[in-house]
Amino acid sequence: MIVVTTNEIPGYRVQAVLGEVMGLTVRSTNIGGSFTASLRSIGGGEIPEYTKIMYESRHEVMRRMVDEAAQRGANAIVAMRFDTGSVGQFSEVCVYGTAVVAEPIPAGEAGATAQSAHVAAGQASPTA
């Protein structure tokens, strides 16, 4: 699955738009993690306990969004964005984008890239 933050995928033509897809999670820390993070916040700097939660949350919501897009028959997501917020003591992480069916532009056609030419020819991407 190709996931991009841009509205277009270089070297690909969007053949169908399948609609918005998203992933969402709301997380909290455990008491030990919150206590340790509170102590670290006194000195300033990064709080690794929260960084880990946010990283895991982003990974999980991306997986959920990609799964939803695949269920709709998409092979790509364009205009992907993250959104975060808080609900009381909890952190919310959301990701959303537009599920599409995109086809690679073959070599020799306007807009083709080295990657799309390899994919169109049935070969592995040179960057894969």
CSV table of N, CA and C in Angstrom, one decimal:
chain,number,residue,atom,x,y,z
A,1,MET,N,0.8,-1.2,0.0
A,1,MET,CA,0.0,0.0,0.0
A,1,MET,C,0.9,1.2,0.0
A,2,ILE,N,0.6,2.1,-0.9
A,2,ILE,CA,1.3,3.4,-1.0
A,2,ILE,C,0.6,4.4,-0.1
A,3,VAL,N,1.2,5.1,0.8
A,3,VAL,CA,0.6,6.1,1.6
A,3,VAL,C,1.4,7.4,1.5
A,4,VAL,N,0.8,8.5,1.0
A,4,VAL,CA,1.5,9.7,0.9
A,4,VAL,C,0.7,10.9,1.5
A,5,THR,N,1.4,11.9,1.9
A,5,THR,CA,0.8,13.1,2.4
A,5,THR,C,0.4,14.1,1.3
A,6,THR,N,0.8,13.8,0.1
A,6,THR,CA,0.5,14.7,-1.1
A,6,THR,C,-0.8,14.3,-1.7
A,7,ASN,N,-1.4,15.1,-2.5
A,7,ASN,CA,-2.6,14.8,-3.2
A,7,ASN,C,-2.5,13.9,-4.4
A,8,GLU,N,-1.3,13.8,-4.9
A,8,GLU,CA,-1.0,12.9,-6.0
A,8,GLU,C,0.2,12.1,-5.7
A,9,ILE,N,0.3,11.0,-6.5
A,9,ILE,CA,1.5,10.1,-6.3
A,9,ILE,C,2.3,10.2,-7.6
A,10,PRO,N,3.5,10.7,-7.5
A,10,PRO,CA,4.3,10.8,-8.7
A,10,PRO,C,4.5,9.5,-9.4
A,11,GLY,N,4.2,9.5,-10.7
A,11,GLY,CA,4.3,8.3,-11.5
A,11,GLY,C,3.1,7.4,-11.5
A,12,TYR,N,2.0,7.8,-10.9
A,12,TYR,CA,0.8,7.0,-10.8
A,12,TYR,C,-0.4,7.9,-11.2
A,13,ARG,N,-1.4,7.2,-11.8
A,13,ARG,CA,-2.7,7.8,-12.1
A,13,ARG,C,-3.7,7.3,-11.2
A,14,VAL,N,-4.5,8.2,-10.6
A,14,VAL,CA,-5.6,7.8,-9.7
A,14,VAL,C,-6.8,7.4,-10.6
A,15,GLN,N,-7.2,6.1,-10.5
A,15,GLN,CA,-8.2,5.6,-11.4
A,15,GLN,C,-9.6,5.6,-10.7
A,16,ALA,N,-9.6,5.6,-9.3
A,16,ALA,CA,-10.8,5.6,-8.6
A,16,ALA,C,-10.6,6.1,-7.2
A,17,VAL,N,-11.5,6.9,-6.7
A,17,VAL,CA,-11.5,7.4,-5.4
A,17,VAL,C,-12.5,6.7,-4.6
A,18,LEU,N,-12.1,6.0,-3.5
A,18,LEU,CA,-12.9,5.1,-2.7
A,18,LEU,C,-13.4,5.7,-1.4
A,19,GLY,N,-13.0,7.0,-1.1
A,19,GLY,CA,-13.5,7.7,0.0
A,19,GLY,C,-12.5,7.8,1.2
A,20,GLU,N,-12.9,8.5,2.2
A,20,GLU,CA,-12.0,8.8,3.4
A,20,GLU,C,-11.9,7.5,4.2
A,21,VAL,N,-10.7,7.3,4.7
A,21,VAL,CA,-10.4,6.2,5.6
A,21,VAL,C,-9.7,6.8,6.8
A,22,MET,N,-9.8,6.1,7.9
A,22,MET,CA,-9.1,6.6,9.1
A,22,MET,C,-8.8,5.5,10.1
A,23,GLY,N,-7.9,5.9,11.0
A,23,GLY,CA,-7.6,5.1,12.1
A,23,GLY,C,-7.6,5.9,13.4
A,24,LEU,N,-8.1,5.4,14.5
A,24,LEU,CA,-8.2,6.2,15.7
A,24,LEU,C,-7.8,5.3,16.9
A,25,THR,N,-7.2,5.9,17.9
A,25,THR,CA,-6.9,5.3,19.2
A,25,THR,C,-6.9,6.3,20.3
A,26,VAL,N,-7.3,5.9,21.4
A,26,VAL,CA,-7.2,6.8,22.6
A,26,VAL,C,-6.4,6.0,23.6
A,27,ARG,N,-5.4,6.6,24.2
A,27,ARG,CA,-4.5,5.8,25.0
A,27,ARG,C,-4.3,6.6,26.4
A,28,SER,N,-3.9,5.8,27.4
A,28,SER,CA,-3.5,6.4,28.6
A,28,SER,C,-2.2,5.7,29.0
A,29,THR,N,-1.5,6.2,30.0
A,29,THR,CA,-0.3,5.6,30.5
A,29,THR,C,-0.7,4.8,31.8
A,30,ASN,N,0.2,3.9,32.1
A,30,ASN,CA,-0.1,3.2,33.4
A,30,ASN,C,0.4,4.1,34.5
A,31,ILE,N,0.0,3.8,35.7
A,31,ILE,CA,0.4,4.6,36.9
A,31,ILE,C,1.9,4.8,37.0
A,32,GLY,N,2.6,3.7,36.8
A,32,GLY,CA,4.1,3.8,37.0
A,32,GLY,C,4.7,4.7,35.9
A,33,GLY,N,4.2,4.6,34.7
A,33,GLY,CA,4.7,5.5,33.6
A,33,GLY,C,4.3,6.9,33.8
A,34,SER,N,3.1,7.2,34.3
A,34,SER,CA,2.7,8.6,34.6
A,34,SER,C,3.5,9.2,35.7
A,35,PHE,N,3.8,8.4,36.8
A,35,PHE,CA,4.6,8.9,37.9
A,35,PHE,C,6.0,9.2,37.4
A,36,THR,N,6.6,8.3,36.7
A,36,THR,CA,8.0,8.5,36.2
A,36,THR,C,8.0,9.8,35.3
A,37,ALA,N,7.0,9.9,34.4
A,37,ALA,CA,6.9,11.0,33.5
A,37,ALA,C,6.8,12.3,34.3
A,38,SER,N,6.0,12.3,35.3
A,38,SER,CA,5.8,13.5,36.1
A,38,SER,C,7.1,13.9,36.7
A,39,LEU,N,7.9,13.0,37.2
A,39,LEU,CA,9.2,13.3,37.8
A,39,LEU,C,10.1,13.9,36.8
A,40,ARG,N,10.1,13.3,35.5
A,40,ARG,CA,11.0,13.8,34.5
A,40,ARG,C,10.6,15.2,34.0
A,41,SER,N,9.3,15.5,34.1
A,41,SER,CA,8.9,16.8,33.6
A,41,SER,C,9.4,18.0,34.4
A,42,ILE,N,9.8,17.7,35.7
A,42,ILE,CA,10.4,18.7,36.5
A,42,ILE,C,11.6,19.3,35.9
A,43,GLY,N,12.5,18.4,35.4
A,43,GLY,CA,13.8,18.8,34.8
A,43,GLY,C,13.7,19.3,33.4
A,44,GLY,N,12.5,19.1,32.7
A,44,GLY,CA,12.4,19.5,31.4
A,44,GLY,C,13.0,18.4,30.4
A,45,GLY,N,12.8,18.6,29.1
A,45,GLY,CA,13.3,17.7,28.1
A,45,GLY,C,12.3,16.7,27.7
A,46,GLU,N,12.8,15.7,26.9
A,46,GLU,CA,11.9,14.7,26.4
A,46,GLU,C,11.4,13.7,27.5
A,47,ILE,N,10.2,13.3,27.4
A,47,ILE,CA,9.6,12.3,28.3
A,47,ILE,C,9.4,11.0,27.6
A,48,PRO,N,10.4,10.1,27.7
A,48,PRO,CA,10.4,8.9,26.9
A,48,PRO,C,9.2,8.0,27.0
A,49,GLU,N,8.6,8.0,28.2
A,49,GLU,CA,7.3,7.2,28.4
A,49,GLU,C,6.2,7.7,27.5
A,50,TYR,N,6.1,9.0,27.4
A,50,TYR,CA,5.0,9.5,26.5
A,50,TYR,C,5.4,9.4,25.0
A,51,THR,N,6.7,9.6,24.8
A,51,THR,CA,7.1,9.4,23.4
A,51,THR,C,6.8,8.0,22.9
A,52,LYS,N,7.1,7.0,23.7
A,52,LYS,CA,6.8,5.7,23.3
A,52,LYS,C,5.3,5.5,23.1
A,53,ILE,N,4.5,6.0,23.9
A,53,ILE,CA,3.0,5.9,23.8
A,53,ILE,C,2.6,6.5,22.4
A,54,MET,N,3.1,7.7,22.1
A,54,MET,CA,2.7,8.4,20.9
A,54,MET,C,3.2,7.7,19.7
A,55,TYR,N,4.4,7.2,19.7
A,55,TYR,CA,4.9,6.4,18.6
A,55,TYR,C,4.1,5.1,18.3
A,56,GLU,N,3.8,4.4,19.4
A,56,GLU,CA,3.0,3.2,19.3
A,56,GLU,C,1.6,3.5,18.8
A,57,SER,N,1.0,4.6,19.2
A,57,SER,CA,-0.3,5.1,18.8
A,57,SER,C,-0.3,5.4,17.3
A,58,ARG,N,0.7,6.1,16.8
A,58,ARG,CA,0.7,6.5,15.4
A,58,ARG,C,0.9,5.2,14.6
A,59,HIS,N,1.7,4.3,15.0
A,59,HIS,CA,1.9,3.0,14.3
A,59,HIS,C,0.5,2.2,14.2
A,60,GLU,N,-0.2,2.2,15.3
A,60,GLU,CA,-1.4,1.5,15.4
A,60,GLU,C,-2.5,2.1,14.5
A,61,VAL,N,-2.6,3.4,14.5
A,61,VAL,CA,-3.7,4.1,13.7
A,61,VAL,C,-3.3,4.0,12.2
A,62,MET,N,-2.1,4.0,11.9
A,62,MET,CA,-1.7,3.8,10.5
A,62,MET,C,-2.1,2.4,10.0
A,63,ARG,N,-1.9,1.4,10.8
A,63,ARG,CA,-2.3,0.0,10.5
A,63,ARG,C,-3.8,0.0,10.3
A,64,ARG,N,-4.5,0.6,11.2
A,64,ARG,CA,-6.0,0.5,11.1
A,64,ARG,C,-6.5,1.2,9.8
A,65,MET,N,-5.9,2.4,9.5
A,65,MET,CA,-6.3,3.1,8.3
A,65,MET,C,-5.9,2.3,7.0
A,66,VAL,N,-4.7,1.7,7.0
A,66,VAL,CA,-4.3,0.9,5.8
A,66,VAL,C,-5.3,-0.3,5.7
A,67,ASP,N,-5.6,-1.0,6.8
A,67,ASP,CA,-6.5,-2.1,6.7
A,67,ASP,C,-7.9,-1.7,6.2
A,68,GLU,N,-8.4,-0.6,6.6
A,68,GLU,CA,-9.7,-0.1,6.1
A,68,GLU,C,-9.6,0.2,4.6
A,69,ALA,N,-8.5,0.8,4.2
A,69,ALA,CA,-8.4,1.1,2.7
A,69,ALA,C,-8.3,-0.2,1.9
A,70,ALA,N,-7.6,-1.2,2.4
A,70,ALA,CA,-7.4,-2.5,1.7
A,70,ALA,C,-8.8,-3.2,1.6
A,71,GLN,N,-9.6,-3.1,2.7
A,71,GLN,CA,-10.9,-3.7,2.7
A,71,GLN,C,-11.8,-3.1,1.6
A,72,ARG,N,-11.6,-1.8,1.3
A,72,ARG,CA,-12.4,-1.1,0.3
A,72,ARG,C,-11.8,-1.4,-1.1
A,73,GLY,N,-10.6,-2.1,-1.2
A,73,GLY,CA,-10.1,-2.4,-2.5
A,73,GLY,C,-9.0,-1.4,-3.0
A,74,ALA,N,-8.6,-0.5,-2.1
A,74,ALA,CA,-7.6,0.5,-2.5
A,74,ALA,C,-6.2,-0.1,-2.5
A,75,ASN,N,-5.3,0.5,-3.3
A,75,ASN,CA,-3.9,0.2,-3.2
A,75,ASN,C,-3.0,1.4,-2.8
A,76,ALA,N,-3.7,2.5,-2.5
A,76,ALA,CA,-3.0,3.7,-2.1
A,76,ALA,C,-3.9,4.6,-1.2
A,77,ILE,N,-3.2,5.5,-0.5
A,77,ILE,CA,-3.9,6.5,0.3
A,77,ILE,C,-3.2,7.8,0.0
A,78,VAL,N,-4.0,8.8,-0.4
A,78,VAL,CA,-3.4,10.1,-0.6
A,78,VAL,C,-3.9,11.1,0.4
A,79,ALA,N,-3.2,12.2,0.5
A,79,ALA,CA,-3.6,13.3,1.5
A,79,ALA,C,-3.7,12.8,2.9
A,80,MET,N,-2.8,12.0,3.3
A,80,MET,CA,-2.8,11.4,4.7
A,80,MET,C,-2.4,12.5,5.7
A,81,ARG,N,-3.1,12.6,6.8
A,81,ARG,CA,-2.8,13.5,7.8
A,81,ARG,C,-2.9,12.9,9.2
A,82,PHE,N,-2.2,13.4,10.2
A,82,PHE,CA,-2.3,13.0,11.6
A,82,PHE,C,-3.0,14.1,12.3
A,83,ASP,N,-3.8,13.7,13.3
A,83,ASP,CA,-4.4,14.7,14.2
A,83,ASP,C,-4.3,14.1,15.6
A,84,THR,N,-4.0,15.0,16.6
A,84,THR,CA,-3.9,14.5,17.9
A,84,THR,C,-4.7,15.4,18.8
A,85,GLY,N,-5.1,14.9,20.0
A,85,GLY,CA,-5.8,15.7,20.9
A,85,GLY,C,-5.8,15.0,22.3
A,86,SER,N,-6.5,15.6,23.2
A,86,SER,CA,-6.7,14.9,24.5
A,86,SER,C,-8.1,14.9,24.9
A,87,VAL,N,-8.5,13.9,25.6
A,87,VAL,CA,-9.8,13.7,26.1
A,87,VAL,C,-9.5,13.4,27.6
A,88,GLY,N,-9.7,14.5,28.4
A,88,GLY,CA,-9.4,14.3,29.9
A,88,GLY,C,-7.9,14.0,30.0
A,89,GLN,N,-7.6,12.9,30.7
A,89,GLN,CA,-6.3,12.4,30.9
A,89,GLN,C,-5.7,11.5,29.8
A,90,PHE,N,-6.5,11.4,28.7
A,90,PHE,CA,-6.1,10.5,27.7
A,90,PHE,C,-5.6,11.2,26.4
A,91,SER,N,-4.8,10.5,25.7
A,91,SER,CA,-4.3,11.1,24.4
A,91,SER,C,-5.0,10.4,23.3
A,92,GLU,N,-5.5,11.2,22.3
A,92,GLU,CA,-6.1,10.7,21.1
A,92,GLU,C,-5.2,10.9,20.0
A,93,VAL,N,-5.1,9.9,19.1
A,93,VAL,CA,-4.3,10.0,17.9
A,93,VAL,C,-5.2,9.5,16.8
A,94,CYS,N,-5.3,10.3,15.7
A,94,CYS,CA,-6.2,10.0,14.6
A,94,CYS,C,-5.3,10.2,13.3
A,95,VAL,N,-5.5,9.3,12.3
A,95,VAL,CA,-4.9,9.5,11.0
A,95,VAL,C,-6.0,9.3,10.0
A,96,TYR,N,-6.0,10.1,8.9
A,96,TYR,CA,-7.0,10.0,7.9
A,96,TYR,C,-6.4,10.3,6.5
A,97,GLY,N,-7.1,9.9,5.5
A,97,GLY,CA,-6.7,10.1,4.2
A,97,GLY,C,-7.7,9.7,3.2
A,98,THR,N,-7.4,9.7,1.9
A,98,THR,CA,-8.4,9.3,0.9
A,98,THR,C,-7.9,8.0,0.3
A,99,ALA,N,-8.7,7.0,0.3
A,99,ALA,CA,-8.4,5.7,-0.3
A,99,ALA,C,-8.6,5.8,-1.8
A,100,VAL,N,-7.6,5.3,-2.5
A,100,VAL,CA,-7.7,5.4,-4.0
A,100,VAL,C,-7.2,4.1,-4.6
A,101,VAL,N,-7.5,3.9,-5.9
A,101,VAL,CA,-6.9,2.9,-6.7
A,101,VAL,C,-6.0,3.7,-7.7
A,102,ALA,N,-4.7,3.4,-7.6
A,102,ALA,CA,-3.8,4.1,-8.4
A,102,ALA,C,-3.0,3.1,-9.3
A,103,GLU,N,-2.8,3.5,-10.6
A,103,GLU,CA,-2.0,2.6,-11.4
A,103,GLU,C,-0.7,3.3,-11.8
A,104,PRO,N,0.3,2.5,-11.9
A,104,PRO,CA,1.6,3.1,-12.3
A,104,PRO,C,1.6,3.5,-13.7
A,105,ILE,N,2.3,4.5,-14.0
A,105,ILE,CA,2.5,5.0,-15.4
A,105,ILE,C,3.7,4.3,-16.0
A,106,PRO,N,3.5,3.6,-17.1
A,106,PRO,CA,4.6,2.8,-17.7
A,106,PRO,C,5.7,3.8,-18.3
A,107,ALA,N,6.9,3.2,-18.4
A,107,ALA,CA,8.0,3.9,-19.0
A,107,ALA,C,7.6,4.4,-20.4
A,108,GLY,N,8.1,5.6,-20.7
A,108,GLY,CA,7.8,6.2,-22.1
A,108,GLY,C,6.5,7.1,-22.1
A,109,GLU,N,5.7,7.0,-21.1
A,109,GLU,CA,4.5,7.8,-21.1
A,109,GLU,C,4.7,9.0,-20.2
A,110,ALA,N,4.1,10.1,-20.5
A,110,ALA,CA,4.2,11.4,-19.7
A,110,ALA,C,3.9,11.1,-18.3
A,111,GLY,N,4.8,11.6,-17.4
A,111,GLY,CA,4.5,11.4,-16.0
A,111,GLY,C,5.2,10.2,-15.3
A,112,ALA,N,5.7,9.3,-16.1
A,112,ALA,CA,6.3,8.1,-15.6
A,112,ALA,C,7.6,8.4,-14.8
A,113,THR,N,7.8,7.6,-13.8
A,113,THR,CA,9.0,7.7,-13.0
A,113,THR,C,9.8,6.4,-13.1
A,114,ALA,N,11.0,6.3,-12.6
A,114,ALA,CA,11.7,5.1,-12.6
A,114,ALA,C,11.0,4.0,-11.8
A,115,GLN,N,10.4,4.4,-10.6
A,115,GLN,CA,9.7,3.5,-9.8
A,115,GLN,C,8.4,3.0,-10.5
A,116,SER,N,7.6,3.9,-11.0
A,116,SER,CA,6.4,3.5,-11.7
A,116,SER,C,6.6,2.6,-12.9
A,117,ALA,N,7.7,2.9,-13.6
A,117,ALA,CA,8.0,2.1,-14.8
A,117,ALA,C,8.4,0.7,-14.4
A,118,HIS,N,9.1,0.5,-13.3
A,118,HIS,CA,9.5,-0.8,-12.8
A,118,HIS,C,8.2,-1.6,-12.3
A,119,VAL,N,7.3,-0.9,-11.6
A,119,VAL,CA,6.1,-1.5,-11.1
A,119,VAL,C,5.2,-1.8,-12.3
A,120,ALA,N,5.1,-0.9,-13.2
A,120,ALA,CA,4.2,-1.2,-14.4
A,120,ALA,C,4.7,-2.4,-15.2
A,121,ALA,N,6.0,-2.6,-15.2
A,121,ALA,CA,6.6,-3.7,-16.0
A,121,ALA,C,6.6,-5.0,-15.2
A,122,GLY,N,6.0,-4.9,-14.0
A,122,GLY,CA,5.9,-6.2,-13.1
A,122,GLY,C,7.1,-6.5,-12.4
A,123,GLN,N,8.0,-5.5,-12.2
A,123,GLN,CA,9.3,-5.8,-11.5
A,123,GLN,C,9.2,-5.1,-10.1
A,124,ALA,N,10.0,-5.5,-9.3
A,124,ALA,CA,10.1,-4.9,-7.9
A,124,ALA,C,10.5,-3.5,-8.1
A,125,SER,N,10.0,-2.6,-7.3
A,125,SER,CA,10.5,-1.2,-7.3
A,125,SER,C,12.0,-1.1,-7.0
A,126,PRO,N,12.7,-0.2,-7.7
A,126,PRO,CA,14.1,-0.1,-7.5
A,126,PRO,C,14.4,0.5,-6.1
A,127,THR,N,13.4,1.0,-5.4
A,127,THR,CA,13.6,1.6,-4.1
A,127,THR,C,13.1,0.6,-3.0
A,128,ALA,N,12.6,-0.5,-3.4
A,128,ALA,CA,12.0,-1.5,-2.4
A,128,ALA,C,13.1,-2.3,-1.8
